[in-house]
Amino acid sequence: MVKDASYENVLNAFLQNFDSTKQEILKESVEIAQDYSDFLHFYTLDVKPSVLVLGKSDEAKDFLDFIKTSKKHSYEAKLLLPQDIVAINGHLGDFEVKLKDEAESYHFAQIVLFYEDEHLQRFMGCENAGDYESAEALMEVLDSRIGDYQYHNIIHYDSHKCQYHQRRPDKNGQGYCHQCADVCPTFGVTKDDSLMELQFSALDCISCGACVMVCPSGSVQRDGYTKESLYKIAKLYKGIVPVVLAQADLVLVDGIDFKESLPLILAQPRMLNEVYLLSLIQESGAQVVLFDRSGDMRLKESVDLINAIFNQVYQKQAIFLANDIQELQSCILQATIQNNFYYTYYQQHTEALRQIFSERLKFVVLDGDFGEVVSGGNTYGEVLVDKEKCTLCMGCVGACNVQSLSAGDFSLLHNPSLCTACGYCVDSCPENAISVDFGKIVLKSRWFEASVMASDSGFRCVECGKVFANTKAVEKIKNIMTPIFGNDATRLRTLECCETCKVKVMFGV
């Protein structure tokens, strides 16, 4: 959370709308976010007043003339045609532009496009003129970056929890989970399928929160608003209806009557997924109001999933989603305290997001049977195992990094509530014994328990009687090796021996 003097002024003025008790809650929530912010990794970039205008329309020519009339900065500007460009590389502050039939390159600090180019639009500092209502509005954005442009690491990434990082590629040569890179509208998150690694660009990140929302394992966290800080903030709202707002929207809601509710101010509410939303509902013990002017569909999917669960269990809505001011006021009037929603879960720092969601959802379901709900994406599901094919090699257990699959005593266990349905276990199974039933959550107690998916008996060494493997594994090896060993009785017998007796039989000890 960046310390911004203008935002603090707006916040201080906004606080005056509430009594002293609620003011303290709001102040403490802001302080918690600041405590979890990384103020050490800030960077400064020198951005010169130079702009490349790309396009051949009259609007492009007019904007070039408009730039040259700027009184705030003396811009160096040039108009080029897209078809004359060979390549554009670099970043905000230093874009290198190579032209046909010219040996030397041009350098510009920013670029304005008067045509559609999805690749260039992903760069910070490369603006599509069509996204702005006026030349003045576009100019204001360009002006804001001139001089010492400061940025920092908004996204923090833990590769150990990631379900893409250095895993084998799938059959299409891609990773099993790369949703963060898929949803990023800029070059803030990209993937390298040759290395199976993610790259994060603090410079190109626009803090939209999409990567945080879609990450099923919690390996991607937002600066200031980690799962730990959001948990602490949620606990402040016990017995209060939280109204989730973006910092940028404070100036828009100054005239709203919050009644007994209290705003919960976040840098970007669109980062909230179902784990964070459920935590807020349960820690407050109330219905939650969420204000999102963007109409983000991924956020709506998370809201719809939580509401589907609560409607089936409690016959009540848990979250009111508002997209404009009038709707926000209406939602605030409808949301109330719901004591039966309240549940506090003392989450640990080491717990993954899915584990937290599992524990919280378990409280909602308890011993009931509320059927199934369909999830908006494929990050929920249940692993299915063909018991006849499974040899308990436990390759799938080694592949699972969320502990949804585990090994028991000669058995394979599966807790579906922890599964992110990444599918890595499917292709890790040498017997083709595994499949995944995607896109559902079962609202029954068994969904949260580790059930036996396949089992076998122990195989005893024919020499000493010690159990050293499971029967199916030994039988599989015997089937493979018997044709190779032929009539060699000694070598065939070693297949049924433990590691100690195998040597004795081989050497006749």
Short mmCIF file of C-alpha atoms in Angstrom, two decimals:
data_model
loop_
_atom_site.label_atom_id
_atom_site.label_comp_id
_atom_site.label_asym_id
_atom_site.label_seq_id
_atom_site.Cartn_x
_atom_site.Cartn_y
_atom_site.Cartn_z
CA MET A 1 0.00 0.00 0.00
CA VAL A 2 1.75 3.15 -1.20
CA LYS A 3 1.69 6.17 1.10
CA ASP A 4 -0.09 8.84 -0.92
CA ALA A 5 -0.56 12.30 0.57
CA SER A 6 -3.58 13.12 -1.62
CA TYR A 7 -5.28 9.84 -0.67
CA GLU A 8 -4.60 10.45 3.03
CA ASN A 9 -6.30 13.84 2.75
CA VAL A 10 -9.35 12.25 1.16
CA LEU A 11 -9.35 9.50 3.79
CA ASN A 12 -9.11 11.94 6.70
CA ALA A 13 -12.02 13.96 5.35
CA PHE A 14 -14.04 10.76 4.83
CA LEU A 15 -13.40 9.62 8.42
CA GLN A 16 -15.33 12.59 9.74
CA ASN A 17 -18.57 10.90 8.63
CA PHE A 18 -18.27 8.31 11.42
CA ASP A 19 -18.18 8.24 15.20
CA SER A 20 -14.90 7.84 17.07
CA THR A 21 -15.22 4.05 17.48
CA LYS A 22 -15.70 3.46 13.77
CA GLN A 23 -12.98 5.96 12.95
CA GLU A 24 -10.55 3.88 15.01
CA ILE A 25 -11.54 0.71 13.14
CA LEU A 26 -10.98 2.40 9.79
CA LYS A 27 -7.64 3.82 10.90
CA GLU A 28 -6.49 0.45 12.23
CA SER A 29 -7.44 -1.32 9.00
CA VAL A 30 -5.32 1.18 7.06
CA GLU A 31 -2.42 0.72 9.50
CA ILE A 32 -2.58 -3.07 9.13
CA ALA A 33 -2.28 -2.74 5.35
CA GLN A 34 0.69 -0.40 5.79
CA ASP A 35 2.34 -2.84 8.20
CA TYR A 36 2.18 -5.52 5.52
CA SER A 37 3.46 -3.24 2.78
CA ASP A 38 6.97 -3.48 1.42
CA PHE A 39 8.34 0.05 1.52
CA LEU A 40 11.89 -1.12 0.85
CA HIS A 41 11.55 -2.15 -2.77
CA PHE A 42 10.70 1.12 -4.47
CA TYR A 43 12.23 2.08 -7.79
CA THR A 44 12.54 5.36 -9.66
CA LEU A 45 12.58 5.70 -13.43
CA ASP A 46 13.51 8.85 -15.33
CA VAL A 47 10.79 9.48 -17.93
CA LYS A 48 11.59 12.16 -20.50
CA PRO A 49 8.90 14.17 -22.32
CA SER A 50 9.12 12.24 -25.58
CA VAL A 51 6.16 10.55 -27.28
CA LEU A 52 5.75 8.41 -30.35
CA VAL A 53 2.34 8.71 -32.02
CA LEU A 54 1.55 5.60 -34.07
CA GLY A 55 -1.20 5.74 -36.67
CA LYS A 56 -2.21 7.19 -40.01
CA SER A 57 -5.58 8.78 -39.20
CA ASP A 58 -6.35 12.48 -39.02
CA GLU A 59 -6.87 12.03 -35.28
CA ALA A 60 -3.25 10.88 -34.95
CA LYS A 61 -2.02 13.97 -36.78
CA ASP A 62 -4.24 16.22 -34.68
CA PHE A 63 -2.94 14.68 -31.46
CA LEU A 64 0.64 15.21 -32.59
CA ASP A 65 -0.14 18.91 -33.01
CA PHE A 66 -1.92 18.94 -29.66
CA ILE A 67 1.16 17.52 -27.86
CA LYS A 68 3.32 20.29 -29.23
CA THR A 69 1.02 22.91 -27.65
CA SER A 70 1.55 21.50 -24.15
CA LYS A 71 2.49 24.19 -21.66
CA LYS A 72 3.34 21.74 -18.89
CA HIS A 73 6.17 19.94 -20.71
CA SER A 74 8.15 20.58 -23.88
CA TYR A 75 7.46 17.30 -25.64
CA GLU A 76 9.59 15.78 -28.35
CA ALA A 77 6.99 14.01 -30.49
CA LYS A 78 6.97 12.12 -33.78
CA LEU A 79 4.29 10.52 -35.92
CA LEU A 80 5.06 7.17 -37.57
CA LEU A 81 3.02 4.70 -39.56
CA PRO A 82 2.57 1.17 -38.14
CA GLN A 83 3.62 -0.45 -41.43
CA ASP A 84 7.01 1.28 -41.23
CA ILE A 85 7.84 -0.34 -37.90
CA VAL A 86 10.05 -3.44 -37.78
CA ALA A 87 10.11 -3.89 -34.00
CA ILE A 88 9.42 -2.10 -30.73
CA ASN A 89 11.25 -3.18 -27.60
CA GLY A 90 11.99 -1.75 -24.19
CA HIS A 91 9.79 -0.28 -21.48
CA LEU A 92 8.28 2.91 -20.15
CA GLY A 93 10.96 5.60 -20.34
CA ASP A 94 12.94 3.88 -23.09
CA PHE A 95 11.07 2.28 -25.97
CA GLU A 96 13.39 1.40 -28.84
CA VAL A 97 11.73 1.66 -32.25
CA LYS A 98 13.34 0.10 -35.33
CA LEU A 99 12.21 1.19 -38.79
CA LYS A 100 12.46 -0.38 -42.22
CA ASP A 101 15.47 0.68 -44.29
CA GLU A 102 16.98 2.64 -41.38
CA ALA A 103 20.01 1.44 -39.45
CA GLU A 104 19.53 3.71 -36.45
CA SER A 105 16.75 3.24 -33.91
CA TYR A 106 14.48 5.87 -32.40
CA HIS A 107 13.93 6.10 -28.65
CA PHE A 108 10.75 7.35 -26.98
CA ALA A 109 9.60 7.46 -23.36
CA GLN A 110 5.93 6.78 -24.16
CA ILE A 111 3.79 5.67 -27.09
CA VAL A 112 0.24 6.59 -28.14
CA LEU A 113 -1.62 4.22 -30.48
CA PHE A 114 -4.28 5.27 -32.94
CA TYR A 115 -4.89 1.68 -34.05
CA GLU A 116 -5.46 -1.63 -32.26
CA ASP A 117 -2.33 -3.50 -31.19
CA GLU A 118 -2.95 -5.90 -28.31
CA HIS A 119 0.76 -6.63 -27.86
CA LEU A 120 1.90 -3.01 -27.51
CA GLN A 121 -1.05 -2.11 -25.30
CA ARG A 122 0.28 -4.49 -22.67
CA PHE A 123 3.28 -2.24 -22.03
CA MET A 124 3.08 0.36 -19.29
CA GLY A 125 3.58 3.66 -21.10
CA CYS A 126 1.86 2.55 -24.29
CA GLU A 127 -1.65 4.02 -24.44
CA ASN A 128 -4.54 3.37 -26.81
CA ALA A 129 -6.10 6.74 -27.70
CA GLY A 130 -9.48 5.04 -28.08
CA ASP A 131 -9.56 4.36 -24.34
CA TYR A 132 -9.80 8.07 -23.52
CA GLU A 133 -12.74 10.47 -23.80
CA SER A 134 -10.60 13.39 -24.88
CA ALA A 135 -7.09 14.43 -25.87
CA GLU A 136 -6.86 16.31 -22.58
CA ALA A 137 -7.58 13.16 -20.57
CA LEU A 138 -4.92 11.22 -22.45
CA MET A 139 -2.45 14.07 -22.06
CA GLU A 140 -3.03 14.10 -18.32
CA VAL A 141 -1.92 10.47 -18.10
CA LEU A 142 1.19 11.10 -20.18
CA ASP A 143 2.05 14.15 -18.08
CA SER A 144 1.68 12.20 -14.83
CA ARG A 145 4.65 9.98 -15.69
CA ILE A 146 7.13 12.67 -16.70
CA GLY A 147 10.14 13.09 -14.42
CA ASP A 148 10.91 10.66 -11.61
CA TYR A 149 8.33 7.93 -12.08
CA GLN A 150 8.16 5.86 -8.90
CA TYR A 151 6.93 2.28 -8.72
CA HIS A 152 7.32 -0.73 -6.45
CA ASN A 153 6.59 -4.44 -6.18
CA ILE A 154 2.83 -4.60 -5.87
CA ILE A 155 2.68 -8.37 -6.37
CA HIS A 156 4.61 -10.79 -4.17
CA TYR A 157 5.14 -14.30 -5.48
CA ASP A 158 5.98 -17.56 -3.71
CA SER A 159 7.19 -20.09 -6.27
CA HIS A 160 7.06 -22.94 -3.73
CA LYS A 161 3.24 -22.81 -3.68
CA CYS A 162 2.91 -22.19 -7.42
CA GLN A 163 1.32 -24.91 -9.55
CA TYR A 164 3.15 -23.78 -12.66
CA HIS A 165 6.71 -23.23 -11.45
CA GLN A 166 9.15 -25.81 -12.89
CA ARG A 167 6.52 -28.50 -13.29
CA ARG A 168 6.50 -30.69 -16.37
CA PRO A 169 4.56 -29.16 -19.27
CA ASP A 170 1.27 -30.71 -20.27
CA LYS A 171 0.60 -32.37 -23.64
CA ASN A 172 0.28 -28.95 -25.25
CA GLY A 173 3.68 -27.83 -23.95
CA GLN A 174 2.13 -25.47 -21.41
CA GLY A 175 1.87 -25.51 -17.64
CA TYR A 176 -0.99 -26.96 -15.62
CA CYS A 177 -1.89 -23.64 -14.02
CA HIS A 178 -1.00 -20.25 -15.47
CA GLN A 179 -4.19 -18.34 -14.79
CA CYS A 180 -2.29 -15.33 -13.44
CA ALA A 181 -0.48 -14.87 -16.76
CA ASP A 182 -3.67 -15.53 -18.72
CA VAL A 183 -5.70 -12.81 -16.98
CA CYS A 184 -2.99 -10.15 -16.75
CA PRO A 185 -3.91 -7.30 -19.14
CA THR A 186 -0.30 -6.05 -19.26
CA PHE A 187 3.16 -7.58 -19.05
CA GLY A 188 2.85 -7.54 -15.27
CA VAL A 189 2.77 -11.35 -15.30
CA THR A 190 4.13 -13.48 -18.12
CA LYS A 191 5.14 -17.11 -18.44
CA ASP A 192 8.09 -18.86 -20.03
CA ASP A 193 7.04 -22.36 -21.11
CA SER A 194 10.64 -23.25 -21.98
CA LEU A 195 11.69 -22.78 -18.35
CA MET A 196 8.24 -23.28 -16.81
CA GLU A 197 8.71 -20.10 -14.81
CA LEU A 198 6.65 -16.97 -14.26
CA GLN A 199 8.04 -13.46 -14.62
CA PHE A 200 6.63 -10.48 -12.73
CA SER A 201 7.24 -6.91 -13.87
CA ALA A 202 6.71 -4.30 -11.17
CA LEU A 203 6.95 -1.62 -13.84
CA ASP A 204 4.18 -3.02 -16.05
CA CYS A 205 1.81 -4.03 -13.24
CA ILE A 206 -1.29 -1.81 -13.09
CA SER A 207 -2.50 -3.20 -9.75
CA CYS A 208 -5.76 -4.56 -11.15
CA GLY A 209 -5.71 -7.51 -8.72
CA ALA A 210 -6.73 -10.10 -11.32
CA CYS A 211 -3.71 -12.37 -10.74
CA VAL A 212 -4.33 -12.44 -6.98
CA MET A 213 -7.98 -13.33 -7.47
CA VAL A 214 -7.44 -16.27 -9.82
CA CYS A 215 -4.49 -17.92 -8.05
CA PRO A 216 -5.92 -21.07 -6.40
CA SER A 217 -2.87 -21.80 -4.26
CA GLY A 218 -2.23 -18.31 -2.85
CA SER A 219 1.25 -18.11 -4.36
CA VAL A 220 0.39 -14.62 -5.66
CA GLN A 221 -0.33 -11.98 -3.00
CA ARG A 222 -0.85 -8.22 -3.18
CA ASP A 223 1.42 -5.83 -1.33
CA GLY A 224 -0.28 -4.69 1.87
CA TYR A 225 -3.24 -7.02 1.37
CA THR A 226 -1.92 -10.52 1.95
CA LYS A 227 -4.07 -13.30 3.33
CA GLU A 228 -2.67 -12.46 6.78
CA SER A 229 -3.46 -8.74 6.65
CA LEU A 230 -6.93 -9.28 5.17
CA TYR A 231 -7.64 -11.78 7.96
CA LYS A 232 -6.64 -9.22 10.60
CA ILE A 233 -8.68 -6.51 8.93
CA ALA A 234 -11.73 -8.79 8.70
CA LYS A 235 -11.61 -9.46 12.45
CA LEU A 236 -12.01 -5.71 13.13
CA TYR A 237 -15.51 -5.85 11.61
CA LYS A 238 -17.06 -8.33 14.04
CA GLY A 239 -20.74 -7.42 14.44
CA ILE A 240 -20.56 -4.79 11.67
CA VAL A 241 -21.76 -4.95 8.07
CA PRO A 242 -18.63 -4.35 5.94
CA VAL A 243 -19.00 -2.23 2.82
CA VAL A 244 -15.98 -2.99 0.64
CA LEU A 245 -14.75 0.01 -1.35
CA ALA A 246 -11.75 0.88 -3.47
CA GLN A 247 -9.53 3.73 -2.30
CA ALA A 248 -10.22 5.51 -5.59
CA ASP A 249 -13.98 5.42 -4.93
CA LEU A 250 -13.96 7.31 -1.62
CA VAL A 251 -14.66 10.61 -3.36
CA LEU A 252 -17.73 9.06 -5.02
CA VAL A 253 -19.44 7.74 -1.87
CA ASP A 254 -19.15 10.78 0.36
CA GLY A 255 -22.90 11.34 0.20
CA ILE A 256 -23.86 7.72 0.93
CA ASP A 257 -25.81 6.94 4.10
CA PHE A 258 -23.92 4.00 5.58
CA LYS A 259 -26.46 3.48 8.39
CA GLU A 260 -24.92 0.98 10.85
CA SER A 261 -22.50 -0.42 8.30
CA LEU A 262 -18.84 0.57 7.95
CA PRO A 263 -16.65 0.91 4.85
CA LEU A 264 -13.74 -1.48 4.43
CA ILE A 265 -11.30 0.36 2.19
CA LEU A 266 -9.00 -1.66 -0.04
CA ALA A 267 -6.54 -0.62 -2.72
CA GLN A 268 -8.36 -2.90 -5.17
CA PRO A 269 -11.50 -4.93 -4.23
CA ARG A 270 -11.23 -6.89 -7.49
CA MET A 271 -8.45 -8.97 -5.92
CA LEU A 272 -10.98 -10.60 -3.58
CA ASN A 273 -11.68 -14.24 -4.36
CA GLU A 274 -14.06 -16.60 -2.56
CA VAL A 275 -11.50 -17.32 0.21
CA TYR A 276 -11.21 -13.67 1.22
CA LEU A 277 -14.94 -13.09 0.81
CA LEU A 278 -15.89 -16.04 3.00
CA SER A 279 -13.38 -14.92 5.64
CA LEU A 280 -14.94 -11.47 5.73
CA ILE A 281 -18.48 -12.85 5.98
CA GLN A 282 -17.63 -15.19 8.84
CA GLU A 283 -15.36 -12.88 10.82
CA SER A 284 -17.92 -10.07 10.68
CA GLY A 285 -20.93 -12.34 11.14
CA ALA A 286 -22.78 -10.23 8.59
CA GLN A 287 -23.87 -9.91 5.01
CA VAL A 288 -21.23 -8.04 3.01
CA VAL A 289 -21.70 -5.22 0.53
CA LEU A 290 -19.17 -5.08 -2.28
CA PHE A 291 -18.86 -2.02 -4.55
CA ASP A 292 -17.28 -2.70 -7.94
CA ARG A 293 -17.84 -0.14 -10.68
CA SER A 294 -15.84 -2.18 -13.19
CA GLY A 295 -18.35 -5.03 -13.40
CA ASP A 296 -15.49 -7.53 -13.29
CA MET A 297 -16.82 -10.95 -14.31
CA ARG A 298 -14.26 -12.94 -12.31
CA LEU A 299 -15.25 -11.09 -9.14
CA LYS A 300 -18.90 -11.75 -9.94
CA GLU A 301 -18.13 -15.47 -10.34
CA SER A 302 -16.62 -15.55 -6.83
CA VAL A 303 -19.62 -13.67 -5.43
CA ASP A 304 -22.06 -15.97 -7.22
CA LEU A 305 -20.29 -19.05 -5.85
CA ILE A 306 -20.45 -17.82 -2.25
CA ASN A 307 -24.07 -16.76 -2.65
CA ALA A 308 -24.99 -20.14 -4.18
CA ILE A 309 -23.50 -21.88 -1.13
CA PHE A 310 -25.23 -19.63 1.39
CA ASN A 311 -28.55 -19.79 -0.42
CA GLN A 312 -28.46 -23.60 -0.30
CA VAL A 313 -27.37 -23.78 3.34
CA TYR A 314 -28.98 -20.72 4.97
CA GLN A 315 -31.52 -19.69 2.30
CA LYS A 316 -29.94 -16.23 2.51
CA GLN A 317 -27.70 -14.09 0.37
CA ALA A 318 -24.23 -13.50 1.78
CA ILE A 319 -22.89 -10.77 -0.52
CA PHE A 320 -24.59 -7.81 -2.17
CA LEU A 321 -22.68 -6.70 -5.26
CA ALA A 322 -23.24 -3.11 -6.38
CA ASN A 323 -21.98 -1.61 -9.65
CA ASP A 324 -23.18 2.01 -9.25
CA ILE A 325 -23.92 4.51 -6.47
CA GLN A 326 -27.69 4.00 -6.47
CA GLU A 327 -27.29 0.25 -6.25
CA LEU A 328 -24.72 0.67 -3.48
CA GLN A 329 -27.14 2.65 -1.35
CA SER A 330 -29.86 0.05 -1.90
CA CYS A 331 -27.52 -2.80 -0.92
CA ILE A 332 -26.44 -1.03 2.28
CA LEU A 333 -30.08 -0.74 3.32
CA GLN A 334 -30.62 -4.48 2.73
CA ALA A 335 -27.50 -5.94 4.38
CA THR A 336 -27.80 -6.95 8.02
CA ILE A 337 -25.99 -8.77 10.82
CA GLN A 338 -26.40 -12.57 10.56
CA ASN A 339 -25.26 -14.18 13.80
CA ASN A 340 -25.41 -17.69 12.36
CA PHE A 341 -22.81 -16.65 9.77
CA TYR A 342 -20.25 -15.85 12.45
CA TYR A 343 -17.23 -18.11 12.73
CA THR A 344 -13.68 -17.23 13.60
CA TYR A 345 -10.91 -19.41 12.29
CA TYR A 346 -7.39 -18.95 13.61
CA GLN A 347 -5.54 -19.44 10.36
CA GLN A 348 -1.82 -20.13 10.37
CA HIS A 349 0.76 -18.29 8.29
CA THR A 350 1.80 -21.51 6.55
CA GLU A 351 -1.70 -22.48 5.44
CA ALA A 352 -2.53 -22.33 1.75
CA LEU A 353 -5.63 -20.48 0.55
CA ARG A 354 -7.52 -23.68 -0.30
CA GLN A 355 -6.88 -25.05 3.18
CA ILE A 356 -8.33 -21.89 4.74
CA PHE A 357 -11.35 -22.08 2.46
CA SER A 358 -11.83 -25.74 3.32
CA GLU A 359 -11.83 -25.08 7.06
CA ARG A 360 -14.23 -22.16 6.74
CA LEU A 361 -16.60 -23.95 4.39
CA LYS A 362 -16.59 -26.97 6.71
CA PHE A 363 -18.23 -24.78 9.37
CA VAL A 364 -20.94 -23.75 6.91
CA VAL A 365 -21.76 -27.36 5.99
CA LEU A 366 -21.20 -29.04 9.38
CA ASP A 367 -23.01 -32.42 9.28
CA GLY A 368 -25.60 -31.35 6.73
CA ASP A 369 -26.24 -32.50 3.19
CA PHE A 370 -26.90 -29.53 0.93
CA GLY A 371 -26.19 -31.07 -2.45
CA GLU A 372 -23.69 -29.55 -4.89
CA VAL A 373 -22.86 -26.13 -6.26
CA VAL A 374 -21.24 -25.45 -9.60
CA SER A 375 -18.12 -23.30 -9.48
CA GLY A 376 -17.53 -20.65 -12.12
CA GLY A 377 -14.09 -21.99 -13.09
CA ASN A 378 -12.21 -25.29 -13.06
CA THR A 379 -10.27 -24.73 -9.84
CA TYR A 380 -12.61 -26.94 -7.81
CA GLY A 381 -13.23 -30.59 -8.40
CA GLU A 382 -12.79 -34.14 -7.22
CA VAL A 383 -10.15 -36.68 -8.16
CA LEU A 384 -11.52 -40.02 -9.36
CA VAL A 385 -9.37 -43.16 -9.19
CA ASP A 386 -9.83 -46.49 -10.97
CA LYS A 387 -9.13 -48.88 -8.10
CA GLU A 388 -8.39 -51.78 -10.42
CA LYS A 389 -5.69 -49.91 -12.34
CA CYS A 390 -4.06 -48.14 -9.38
CA THR A 391 -0.86 -49.82 -8.14
CA LEU A 392 -0.30 -47.33 -5.27
CA CYS A 393 2.96 -46.10 -6.78
CA MET A 394 2.11 -42.73 -5.15
CA GLY A 395 3.32 -40.76 -8.14
CA CYS A 396 0.17 -38.67 -7.84
CA VAL A 397 0.93 -37.91 -4.19
CA GLY A 398 4.35 -36.60 -5.16
CA ALA A 399 2.73 -34.49 -7.89
CA CYS A 400 0.15 -32.88 -5.59
CA ASN A 401 1.53 -29.77 -3.87
CA VAL A 402 -1.67 -28.89 -1.98
CA GLN A 403 -1.87 -32.13 0.05
CA SER A 404 -5.20 -33.08 -1.49
CA LEU A 405 -3.73 -36.52 -2.27
CA SER A 406 -1.84 -38.34 0.45
CA ALA A 407 -0.57 -41.81 1.29
CA GLY A 408 -2.08 -44.02 3.98
CA ASP A 409 -1.19 -47.58 5.03
CA PHE A 410 -1.17 -49.23 1.62
CA SER A 411 -3.87 -46.81 0.51
CA LEU A 412 -4.31 -43.65 -1.51
CA LEU A 413 -6.29 -40.90 0.23
CA HIS A 414 -8.02 -37.87 -1.29
CA ASN A 415 -9.45 -34.76 0.38
CA PRO A 416 -11.47 -33.04 -2.39
CA SER A 417 -11.86 -29.79 -0.44
CA LEU A 418 -8.12 -29.13 -0.85
CA CYS A 419 -7.97 -29.98 -4.55
CA THR A 420 -7.40 -27.14 -7.04
CA ALA A 421 -8.26 -29.41 -9.99
CA CYS A 422 -4.97 -28.56 -11.71
CA GLY A 423 -4.84 -32.01 -13.33
CA TYR A 424 -1.14 -32.58 -12.67
CA CYS A 425 -1.89 -35.87 -10.94
CA VAL A 426 -3.76 -37.13 -14.01
CA ASP A 427 -0.72 -37.01 -16.27
CA SER A 428 1.60 -38.14 -13.47
CA CYS A 429 -0.17 -41.50 -13.20
CA PRO A 430 1.65 -44.23 -15.19
CA GLU A 431 -1.44 -46.43 -15.12
CA ASN A 432 -3.88 -43.82 -16.49
CA ALA A 433 -5.97 -44.53 -13.42
CA ILE A 434 -6.84 -40.93 -12.49
CA SER A 435 -9.36 -38.41 -13.79
CA VAL A 436 -10.86 -35.21 -12.38
CA ASP A 437 -14.51 -34.24 -12.08
CA PHE A 438 -14.18 -30.48 -12.66
CA GLY A 439 -16.20 -27.48 -11.55
CA LYS A 440 -18.15 -28.53 -8.49
CA ILE A 441 -18.19 -28.33 -4.70
CA VAL A 442 -20.12 -30.95 -2.72
CA LEU A 443 -21.77 -29.50 0.38
CA LYS A 444 -21.46 -32.64 2.49
CA SER A 445 -19.14 -33.50 5.37
CA ARG A 446 -17.35 -36.19 3.34
CA TRP A 447 -16.06 -33.44 0.97
CA PHE A 448 -13.76 -32.27 3.77
CA GLU A 449 -12.43 -35.69 4.75
CA ALA A 450 -9.56 -37.76 3.37
CA SER A 451 -11.28 -40.81 1.87
CA VAL A 452 -9.64 -44.02 0.64
CA MET A 453 -9.55 -43.97 -3.16
CA ALA A 454 -7.57 -47.21 -3.65
CA SER A 455 -6.03 -49.75 -1.30
CA ASP A 456 -4.08 -52.97 -1.28
CA SER A 457 -2.60 -55.56 1.05
CA GLY A 458 1.02 -55.66 2.10
CA PHE A 459 3.33 -58.15 0.40
CA ARG A 460 5.55 -60.22 2.66
CA CYS A 461 9.07 -61.21 1.74
CA VAL A 462 9.13 -64.92 0.84
CA GLU A 463 12.40 -65.30 2.79
CA CYS A 464 11.97 -63.38 6.05
CA GLY A 465 8.26 -62.52 6.08
CA LYS A 466 8.77 -58.74 6.35
CA VAL A 467 6.20 -56.52 4.60
CA PHE A 468 8.22 -54.47 2.15
CA ALA A 469 5.75 -53.39 -0.56
CA ASN A 470 2.13 -53.61 -1.59
CA THR A 471 0.88 -56.64 -3.51
CA LYS A 472 -0.15 -54.85 -6.72
CA ALA A 473 3.25 -53.23 -7.09
CA VAL A 474 5.07 -56.54 -6.71
CA GLU A 475 2.72 -58.27 -9.13
CA LYS A 476 3.25 -55.51 -11.69
CA ILE A 477 7.03 -55.87 -11.47
CA LYS A 478 6.75 -59.66 -11.74
CA ASN A 479 4.62 -59.35 -14.88
CA ILE A 480 7.20 -57.07 -16.45
CA MET A 481 10.32 -58.99 -15.42
CA THR A 482 9.20 -62.63 -15.72
CA PRO A 483 9.50 -62.73 -19.53
CA ILE A 484 12.95 -61.21 -19.19
CA PHE A 485 14.19 -63.57 -16.47
CA GLY A 486 12.69 -66.61 -18.23
CA ASN A 487 13.32 -69.86 -16.30
CA ASP A 488 15.93 -68.40 -13.92
CA ALA A 489 14.31 -69.44 -10.64
CA THR A 490 16.78 -67.51 -8.49
CA ARG A 491 16.23 -64.20 -10.24
CA LEU A 492 12.47 -64.74 -10.23
CA ARG A 493 12.56 -65.36 -6.48
CA THR A 494 14.38 -62.04 -5.87
CA LEU A 495 11.30 -60.26 -7.16
CA GLU A 496 9.46 -61.43 -4.05
CA CYS A 497 12.21 -60.51 -1.60
CA CYS A 498 12.84 -57.45 0.54
CA GLU A 499 15.98 -55.42 -0.11
CA THR A 500 18.01 -57.40 2.44
CA CYS A 501 16.97 -60.87 1.36
CA LYS A 502 17.25 -59.99 -2.34
CA VAL A 503 21.06 -59.79 -1.98
CA LYS A 504 21.24 -63.02 -0.01
CA VAL A 505 19.20 -64.94 -2.60
CA MET A 506 21.18 -63.51 -5.53
CA PHE A 507 24.56 -64.49 -4.06
CA GLY A 508 23.42 -67.66 -2.29
CA VAL A 509 24.42 -66.36 1.14
#
